[in-house]
Amino acid sequence: MSDIYINLAYIASAALFVFGLKMLSSPATARRGNLLSSIGMLIAIVATLTAQGIVSYQWIAVGALAGGVIGALAARLVAMTSMPEMVALFNGSGGAASLLVGWAALSAATNPTAFTAAVAFLSILIGGVTASGSIVAWAKLAEVVPSRAVVFPGQRVVNGLILAAIVVGGTLFATQPATDAPLFYALLGLALLLGVMAVIPIGGADMPVVISLLNSYSGLAACAAGFAIDNNILIVAGSLVGAAGIILTNIMCKAMNRSLANVLFSGFGAVQAATKVEGEVKPINVEDASIILEAASSVTFVPGYGMAVAQAQHVVRELGDLLEAHGTEVTYAIHPVAGRMPGHMNVLLAEANVSYDKLVEMEDINPRMPNVDVAVVIGANDVVNPAARDDATSPIHGMPIINVDHARTVFVLKRSMASGFAGVDNPLFFGQNTRMLFGDAKASISGVVAQFKD
Amino acid sequence: MELIAVYLAFILVLSIFLGFELISKVPATLHTPLMSGTNAISGITLVGALAAAGAGEAQEGLATALGVAAVAFATVNVVGGYLVTDRMLGMFRKR
């Protein structure tokens, strides 16, 4: 096909991408939206394959087969608890693809202009940062490396120097683009190093921000690659992805009441808690807990990452069903940064067969909290810490929380009295209306379920 | 050449605004499928990779090798991204 028809096909693809994303505005239409978006992708790919410049298909087939098998297996086999790791790796492979496309465009070009060289370099730089940064993010999420923030003296100076070297080297490269020169390989190495350096100072609790940001970078890298090869569909799709990542990053930062700069550079988690909380902890056993739940007319579950770790989502749903059958109103209140990526808890509960209209956002549950008889906190800590609201000296002060302490009774399911990711003490545990149900969350809930069935 | 760059920048600016409008309507419940779905869309670099991998004798071998690797990475995103998103969205049911 000539370029005209290919570009007409790209218009159809772009329209389908936009429709697909639009249908993601409701869980009822989202699946069809994803299908539309994939049809858009198929159209773009098939149209491109007919281009006159493409003469040999065997190598394309090799690459596509390898990628297709890996992608399909990964998509089928991944556990829903591991979605953050999977998305981190997908961000990385998107970045790597942009890096390689930029590199290939440069090495194939005879006498590229300074503009082409500059945008191809940008594609390599952003792609490289995304790829190596995503691998570090994956390693932290999978706990291949410690998930805490890695900070060392002079870190900012080192990062500043790397950045300065990239800017100077990149400018030099744009004027004399040669991909076989040492300068190019040095820049490639620096881009990958920058990605690593950007992610290591970020602690485990801030991972939702990092994944969102890398998601955005993978889109921007595709945009830059689009400029490098004069391709409009890369720019349209890339900027849609970039915008999605930026919006999610923003939502995550707001949900922690921190600026992006603070998340990226401060090495949170290394901060010491300001106020020590003292008081009496009131433990409760499974029998008493189920008696209180039986008497309740409304119950809200507040899940956190601990629910994913304990794999407790299925027994939570079972308990929820039993309560509903008993006539109790059951909701699931979800904080925007609960879990390790945006929307992580929602997916886990959906997997456990919880109806999506029972999943309530923080802003919607808080006004109703005084009317909730029992709030059951499962493996969440910082997102329900009243110190964030009341204690101006707390390191997490100002972070919006789910006000479980306003409920009539609060059950906190917890292994021990250890503090959360932010390392901050939680006065909720010492509250008048709080009962601590110590032990593994899954075992505790199963115990309550068993009591209920008797 | 410069005119093409400006025209591409024009597309970039409009798509970013469109992206912000579209994505801000996505509810928090669907943020994980949104991310995996955008992972799939960012696999659009496949389009660029195909041209690099399929140019044949018209270019040197290194460019083709880079193109093939790019095809593999981008296909992981396209295939894996759409499939896992579909799998997840299939779990969101109303009872």
XYZ file of C-alpha atoms in Angstrom:
549
model
C 0.000 0.000 0.000
C 1.103 3.535 -0.540
C 1.677 5.882 2.366
C -1.697 7.540 1.794
C -3.657 4.377 2.521
C -1.422 3.452 5.435
C -2.061 6.832 7.005
C -5.792 6.501 6.410
C -5.622 3.191 8.271
C -3.761 4.980 11.078
C -6.694 7.398 11.415
C -8.997 4.444 11.996
C -6.545 3.038 14.553
C -6.321 6.332 16.421
C -10.117 6.578 16.529
C -10.362 3.048 17.917
C -7.732 3.776 20.591
C -9.698 6.847 21.656
C -12.995 4.948 21.719
C -11.374 2.116 23.637
C -10.108 4.464 26.332
C -13.441 6.246 26.453
C -15.217 2.954 27.150
C -12.847 2.390 30.045
C -14.870 5.009 31.934
C -17.224 2.281 33.200
C -16.573 -1.330 34.256
C -19.653 -2.328 32.242
C -18.158 -1.256 28.885
C -14.434 -1.524 29.656
C -13.906 -5.006 28.259
C -15.418 -4.125 24.900
C -13.308 -0.967 24.920
C -10.161 -3.049 25.317
C -11.271 -5.197 22.388
C -11.828 -2.107 20.205
C -8.415 -0.793 21.143
C -6.823 -4.109 20.167
C -8.604 -4.008 16.797
C -7.134 -0.535 16.307
C -3.695 -1.977 17.008
C -4.267 -4.821 14.547
C -5.279 -2.383 11.803
C -2.157 -0.289 12.389
C 0.098 -3.342 12.293
C -1.439 -4.895 9.177
C -1.384 -1.575 7.323
C 2.274 -1.068 8.230
C 3.199 -4.551 7.025
C 2.012 -3.616 3.529
C 4.355 -0.641 3.300
C 6.658 -0.588 0.277
C 9.761 -0.285 2.432
C 9.132 -3.643 4.060
C 10.517 -6.317 1.782
C 11.622 -9.134 4.046
C 9.252 -10.744 6.492
C 11.141 -13.689 7.951
C 12.923 -11.647 10.636
C 9.713 -9.847 11.526
C 8.079 -13.226 12.018
C 10.893 -14.374 14.306
C 10.651 -11.276 16.506
C 6.854 -11.255 16.583
C 6.676 -14.954 17.415
C 9.156 -14.646 20.269
C 7.410 -11.559 21.700
C 3.936 -12.987 21.140
C 4.663 -16.223 22.976
C 6.296 -14.441 25.915
C 3.471 -11.891 26.123
C 0.686 -14.462 25.883
C 2.240 -16.753 28.494
C 2.883 -13.872 30.860
C -0.675 -12.584 30.475
C -2.170 -15.993 31.114
C 0.042 -17.138 33.968
C 0.479 -14.010 36.071
C -1.245 -14.033 39.458
C -3.402 -10.986 40.146
C -1.335 -10.245 43.254
C 1.691 -9.897 40.962
C 0.120 -7.389 38.553
C 2.415 -4.570 39.754
C 5.502 -6.609 38.807
C 3.972 -7.478 35.447
C 3.070 -3.874 34.626
C 6.582 -2.808 35.667
C 8.065 -5.306 33.199
C 5.656 -4.209 30.446
C 6.670 -0.588 31.036
C 10.257 -1.730 30.678
C 9.719 -3.635 27.458
C 7.864 -0.639 25.991
C 10.859 1.521 26.859
C 13.288 -1.010 25.405
C 11.300 -1.142 22.146
C 11.448 2.659 21.810
C 15.161 2.653 22.572
C 15.781 0.052 19.851
C 13.545 1.802 17.290
C 15.402 5.084 17.883
C 18.750 3.327 17.578
C 17.735 1.433 14.425
C 16.413 4.639 12.844
C 19.736 6.361 13.476
C 21.923 3.544 12.264
C 19.848 3.106 9.088
C 19.708 6.815 8.286
C 22.269 8.154 5.837
C 23.185 11.661 6.899
C 20.367 12.387 9.397
C 19.518 16.011 10.158
C 20.253 17.467 13.578
C 16.518 17.338 14.339
C 16.179 13.654 13.479
C 19.326 12.872 15.451
C 18.025 14.845 18.459
C 14.576 13.173 18.565
C 16.054 9.728 17.958
C 18.435 10.413 20.819
C 15.471 11.456 22.999
C 13.732 8.207 22.102
C 16.866 6.284 23.144
C 17.266 8.322 26.326
C 13.651 8.094 27.556
C 13.395 4.491 26.410
C 16.616 3.609 28.209
C 15.597 5.322 31.456
C 12.223 3.550 31.290
C 13.781 0.149 30.597
C 16.420 0.144 33.332
C 14.220 2.018 35.816
C 11.431 -0.508 35.276
C 13.755 -3.416 35.901
C 14.808 -1.866 39.229
C 11.130 -1.205 40.061
C 10.304 -4.829 39.206
C 13.193 -6.089 41.363
C 11.956 -4.008 44.299
C 8.354 -5.162 43.859
C 9.351 -8.811 43.535
C 11.715 -8.277 46.495
C 14.636 -9.550 44.500
C 16.386 -6.523 45.994
C 15.338 -4.843 49.278
C 12.339 -2.605 48.611
C 13.524 0.131 50.960
C 14.890 3.423 49.653
C 18.597 3.319 48.820
C 20.177 6.653 49.690
C 23.849 7.553 49.948
C 25.710 10.799 50.557
C 26.213 12.898 47.442
C 23.449 11.062 45.579
C 21.996 14.253 44.119
C 25.430 15.441 43.003
C 26.061 12.138 41.233
C 22.641 12.252 39.561
C 23.170 15.890 38.590
C 26.487 14.994 36.991
C 24.925 12.112 35.035
C 22.163 14.402 33.810
C 24.646 17.137 32.845
C 26.788 14.618 30.968
C 23.707 13.422 29.069
C 22.685 16.956 28.111
C 26.184 17.924 26.946
C 26.807 14.598 25.221
C 23.355 14.625 23.631
C 23.855 18.101 22.198
C 27.211 17.051 20.805
C 25.660 13.897 19.384
C 22.854 15.781 17.623
C 25.431 17.807 15.683
C 27.546 14.748 14.779
C 25.284 11.720 14.861
C 27.331 8.535 14.536
C 25.978 5.428 16.208
C 29.277 3.582 15.903
C 31.250 6.226 17.851
C 32.226 5.834 21.539
C 30.108 8.892 22.399
C 26.936 7.048 21.396
C 27.710 4.018 23.543
C 28.633 6.255 26.460
C 25.297 8.051 26.153
C 23.457 4.741 25.933
C 25.168 3.585 29.120
C 24.402 6.873 30.887
C 20.708 6.641 29.948
C 20.488 3.166 31.461
C 22.418 4.287 34.546
C 20.090 7.273 34.991
C 17.084 4.943 35.066
C 18.656 2.877 37.839
C 19.694 5.939 39.832
C 16.221 7.460 39.489
C 14.429 4.471 41.012
C 16.776 3.228 43.776
C 16.055 6.136 46.195
C 12.324 5.352 46.130
C 10.926 3.132 48.892
C 8.417 0.301 48.616
C 5.390 2.317 49.766
C 5.953 4.840 46.955
C 5.903 2.184 44.231
C 2.439 3.206 42.914
C 3.955 6.568 41.972
C 7.004 5.040 40.315
C 5.013 2.570 38.231
C 2.658 5.316 37.083
C 5.561 7.565 36.193
C 7.388 4.837 34.254
C 4.102 4.087 32.477
C 4.043 7.698 31.374
C 7.707 7.564 30.272
C 7.039 4.510 28.113
C 4.403 6.544 26.269
C 6.654 9.571 25.912
C 9.431 7.333 24.569
C 7.007 6.081 21.902
C 6.208 9.730 21.060
C 9.890 10.533 20.625
C 10.317 7.451 18.433
C 7.369 8.723 16.382
C 9.197 12.001 15.753
C 12.361 10.098 14.845
C 10.647 8.089 12.099
C 7.984 10.689 11.109
C 5.104 8.488 12.197
C 1.895 10.094 13.458
C 0.207 7.034 15.012
C 3.189 6.551 17.322
C 2.734 10.117 18.477
C -1.015 9.828 19.021
C -0.814 6.507 20.900
C 2.311 7.514 22.791
C 0.802 10.740 24.059
C -2.398 8.969 25.155
C -0.221 6.635 27.236
C 1.916 9.518 28.464
C -1.176 11.440 29.579
C -2.558 8.370 31.383
C 0.687 7.906 33.286
C 0.868 11.565 34.265
C -2.714 11.610 35.534
C -2.174 8.448 37.596
C 1.094 9.816 38.989
C -0.733 12.968 40.014
C -3.568 11.042 41.684
C -1.071 8.896 43.623
C 0.896 11.928 44.802
C -2.287 13.691 45.931
C -3.399 10.564 47.784
C -0.162 10.744 49.772
C -0.209 14.537 50.090
C 3.282 14.751 48.668
C 4.787 16.503 45.692
C 6.287 14.439 42.896
C 9.701 15.940 43.708
C 9.336 14.773 47.303
C 8.513 11.223 46.217
C 11.358 11.104 43.708
C 14.151 12.635 45.739
C 13.436 12.470 49.456
C 14.021 8.782 50.188
C 10.967 8.560 52.473
C 10.889 5.517 54.719
C 14.313 6.567 55.960
C 12.544 9.302 57.982
C 12.088 8.756 61.711
C 8.666 8.925 63.321
C 8.010 12.136 65.249
C 5.523 11.191 67.952
C 5.574 7.950 69.896
C 2.075 6.731 70.598
C 1.363 5.225 74.020
C -1.740 3.491 75.200
C -3.489 0.242 75.798
C -4.113 -2.213 72.995
C -7.366 -4.180 73.230
C -7.032 -7.573 71.549
C -10.060 -9.573 70.476
C -10.453 -13.229 69.548
C -12.211 -14.770 66.584
C -15.306 -15.789 68.589
C -15.978 -12.295 69.968
C -15.257 -10.732 66.592
C -17.852 -12.888 64.868
C -20.451 -12.088 67.549
C -19.926 -8.357 66.989
C -20.060 -8.810 63.206
C -23.277 -10.794 63.493
C -24.913 -7.923 65.376
C -23.729 -5.286 62.887
C -26.063 -3.845 60.278
C -23.304 -2.333 58.152
C -19.740 -3.544 57.687
C -16.931 -2.003 55.657
C -13.777 -3.879 54.724
C -10.668 -1.747 54.253
C -8.012 -3.775 52.422
C -4.327 -2.962 52.094
C -1.256 -4.631 50.713
C -1.311 -7.083 53.645
C -4.479 -8.626 52.196
C -2.604 -9.378 48.964
C 0.364 -10.814 50.867
C -1.899 -13.075 52.949
C -3.934 -13.985 49.813
C -6.975 -13.250 51.970
C -9.227 -11.726 49.271
C -11.220 -14.933 48.699
C -12.061 -15.532 52.371
C -12.872 -11.832 52.742
C -15.418 -12.150 49.949
C -16.781 -15.327 51.562
C -17.278 -13.468 54.848
C -18.816 -10.565 52.943
C -21.310 -12.926 51.268
C -22.244 -14.520 54.589
C -22.835 -11.109 56.143
C -24.970 -10.036 53.186
C -27.027 -13.216 53.404
C -27.534 -12.247 57.034
C -28.955 -8.879 55.947
C -25.877 -6.796 56.667
C -24.863 -4.002 54.301
C -21.317 -4.763 53.087
C -18.940 -2.387 51.309
C -15.246 -2.409 50.486
C -13.501 0.946 50.996
C -10.406 1.418 48.887
C -7.737 4.048 49.377
C -6.088 5.253 46.129
C -2.612 4.134 47.265
C -3.640 0.866 48.918
C -1.469 -1.855 47.399
C 1.527 -1.496 45.129
C -0.087 0.055 42.092
C -3.152 2.176 41.280
C -6.315 0.066 41.510
C -4.466 -3.015 42.780
C -7.009 -3.844 45.532
C -9.941 -3.468 43.153
C -8.505 -6.089 40.821
C -7.856 -8.519 43.685
C -11.407 -8.146 44.982
C -12.830 -8.428 41.467
C -10.835 -11.635 41.060
C -12.392 -12.903 44.302
C -15.783 -12.241 42.719
C -16.764 -9.116 44.643
C -19.335 -7.132 42.668
C -17.711 -3.881 41.491
C -20.558 -1.700 42.745
C -19.532 -2.671 46.296
C -16.076 -1.140 45.845
C -16.256 2.362 47.309
C -13.705 5.140 46.939
C -12.277 7.040 49.893
C -14.221 10.276 49.265
C -17.494 8.361 49.128
C -17.029 6.205 52.214
C -15.724 8.850 54.620
C -18.992 10.797 55.010
C -20.789 7.487 55.659
C -18.235 6.199 58.165
C -20.064 7.350 61.374
C -22.951 5.083 60.323
C -20.741 2.047 59.801
C -21.022 -0.457 62.649
C -17.797 -2.328 62.006
C -14.836 -1.302 59.867
C -12.526 -4.263 59.246
C -8.975 -3.168 58.386
C -7.101 -5.962 56.596
C -3.398 -5.425 56.149
C -3.670 -1.656 55.773
C -1.875 0.733 58.093
C -0.743 4.154 56.924
C -3.897 4.744 54.834
C -6.061 4.466 57.986
C -3.687 6.272 60.378
C -5.567 9.109 62.153
C -2.217 10.795 62.871
C -2.212 11.850 59.220
C -5.307 13.904 59.989
C -4.758 15.000 63.605
C -1.048 15.087 64.379
C 0.748 18.001 62.715
C 4.136 16.552 63.682
C 3.498 13.223 61.953
C 5.621 12.576 58.836
C 2.469 11.583 56.982
C 0.446 14.588 58.209
C -1.953 15.866 55.547
C -2.257 12.572 53.707
C -5.960 11.862 53.124
C -7.032 8.710 54.964
C -10.044 6.463 55.268
C -11.558 7.556 58.589
C -12.120 4.092 60.032
C -11.726 5.536 63.544
C -15.085 7.271 62.961
C -16.841 3.921 62.633
C -18.588 2.561 65.733
C -16.135 -0.340 66.020
C -12.867 -0.985 64.226
C -11.257 -4.397 63.818
C -7.611 -4.283 62.831
C -6.224 -7.550 61.449
C -2.500 -7.517 61.937
C 0.382 -9.895 62.457
C 2.035 -7.844 65.190
C 2.352 -4.276 66.442
C 4.987 -3.328 63.826
C 4.473 0.024 62.113
C 3.584 0.440 58.439
C 5.786 1.169 55.455
C 6.224 4.804 56.403
C 7.578 3.670 59.787
C 4.989 5.760 61.606
C 3.162 4.689 64.775
C -0.569 4.353 64.380
C -2.800 5.776 67.169
C -5.715 3.868 65.608
C -4.450 0.707 67.336
C -4.876 2.369 70.722
C -8.317 3.835 69.988
C -11.258 3.349 72.380
C -13.348 1.627 69.710
C -10.487 -0.408 68.204
C -10.069 -4.142 68.677
C -6.927 -5.868 67.453
C -7.333 -9.286 65.844
C -3.758 -10.559 65.824
C -2.525 -13.251 63.455
C -2.465 -14.060 59.750
C -5.314 -12.198 58.032
C -6.424 -15.196 56.017
C -6.463 -17.494 59.067
C -8.335 -14.906 61.168
C -11.033 -14.308 58.556
C -11.372 -18.042 57.911
C -11.886 -18.450 61.654
C -14.667 -15.859 61.644
C -16.254 -17.523 58.601
C -16.194 -20.880 60.412
C -17.829 -19.320 63.496
C -20.497 -17.819 61.281
C -21.316 -21.107 59.612
C -21.811 -22.859 62.982
C 11.311 18.496 6.788
C 10.689 21.281 9.304
C 7.077 21.490 8.225
C 6.585 17.788 8.962
C 8.081 18.243 12.420
C 5.690 21.103 13.157
C 2.757 19.062 11.889
C 3.778 16.166 14.125
C 4.093 18.537 17.103
C 0.576 19.752 16.306
C -0.697 16.168 16.554
C 1.275 15.689 19.776
C -0.276 18.682 21.511
C -3.836 17.799 20.517
C -3.414 14.144 21.520
C -2.040 15.056 24.928
C -5.093 17.223 25.616
C -7.354 14.455 24.338
C -5.515 11.957 26.538
C -6.024 14.065 29.650
C -9.741 14.418 28.906
C -10.198 10.699 28.302
C -8.118 9.349 31.172
C -9.514 11.681 33.822
C -12.888 9.969 33.251
C -11.541 6.517 34.144
C -12.745 5.489 37.633
C -10.209 4.479 40.296
C -11.586 0.925 40.235
C -10.192 0.460 36.743
C -6.776 2.039 37.240
C -4.879 -1.271 37.064
C -6.534 -2.364 33.782
C -5.948 1.188 32.554
C -2.223 0.771 33.140
C -1.999 -2.634 31.500
C -4.187 -1.384 28.647
C -1.907 1.594 28.086
C 1.048 -0.823 28.225
C -0.563 -2.519 25.247
C -1.106 0.777 23.431
C 2.517 1.790 24.009
C 3.361 -1.349 22.049
C 2.499 0.839 19.033
C 6.275 1.201 18.671
C 5.848 -2.133 16.885
C 4.820 -0.087 13.857
C 8.218 1.596 13.866
C 9.988 -1.651 14.660
C 8.415 -3.441 11.663
C 9.913 -0.923 9.247
C 13.333 -1.365 10.835
C 13.158 -5.161 10.915
C 11.808 -5.632 7.398
C 13.939 -3.253 5.310
C 16.032 -6.178 4.082
C 19.223 -5.450 2.114
C 18.449 -1.725 1.938
C 20.211 -1.211 5.274
C 23.073 -2.690 7.232
C 22.629 -5.770 9.367
C 22.835 -3.971 12.715
C 19.718 -1.904 11.979
C 17.811 -5.060 11.085
C 18.986 -6.831 14.248
C 17.912 -3.853 16.372
C 14.595 -3.831 14.540
C 13.965 -7.517 15.227
C 14.695 -7.061 18.939
C 12.353 -4.054 18.938
C 9.629 -6.148 17.254
C 9.999 -8.773 19.998
C 9.785 -6.255 22.868
C 6.874 -4.342 21.344
C 4.965 -7.556 20.601
C 5.318 -8.590 24.255
C 3.537 -5.352 25.113
C 0.821 -5.625 22.472
C -0.049 -9.290 23.009
C 0.586 -9.459 26.751
C -0.986 -6.059 27.455
C -4.269 -6.693 25.652
C -4.626 -10.263 26.899
C -3.977 -9.490 30.556
C -6.269 -6.464 30.411
C -9.012 -8.599 28.934
C -8.449 -11.219 31.617
C -8.707 -8.621 34.365
C -11.721 -6.800 32.944
C -13.505 -10.133 32.637
C -13.336 -10.366 36.435
C -15.164 -7.081 36.991
C -18.729 -8.268 37.305
C -21.836 -6.839 38.860
C -24.050 -9.215 40.772
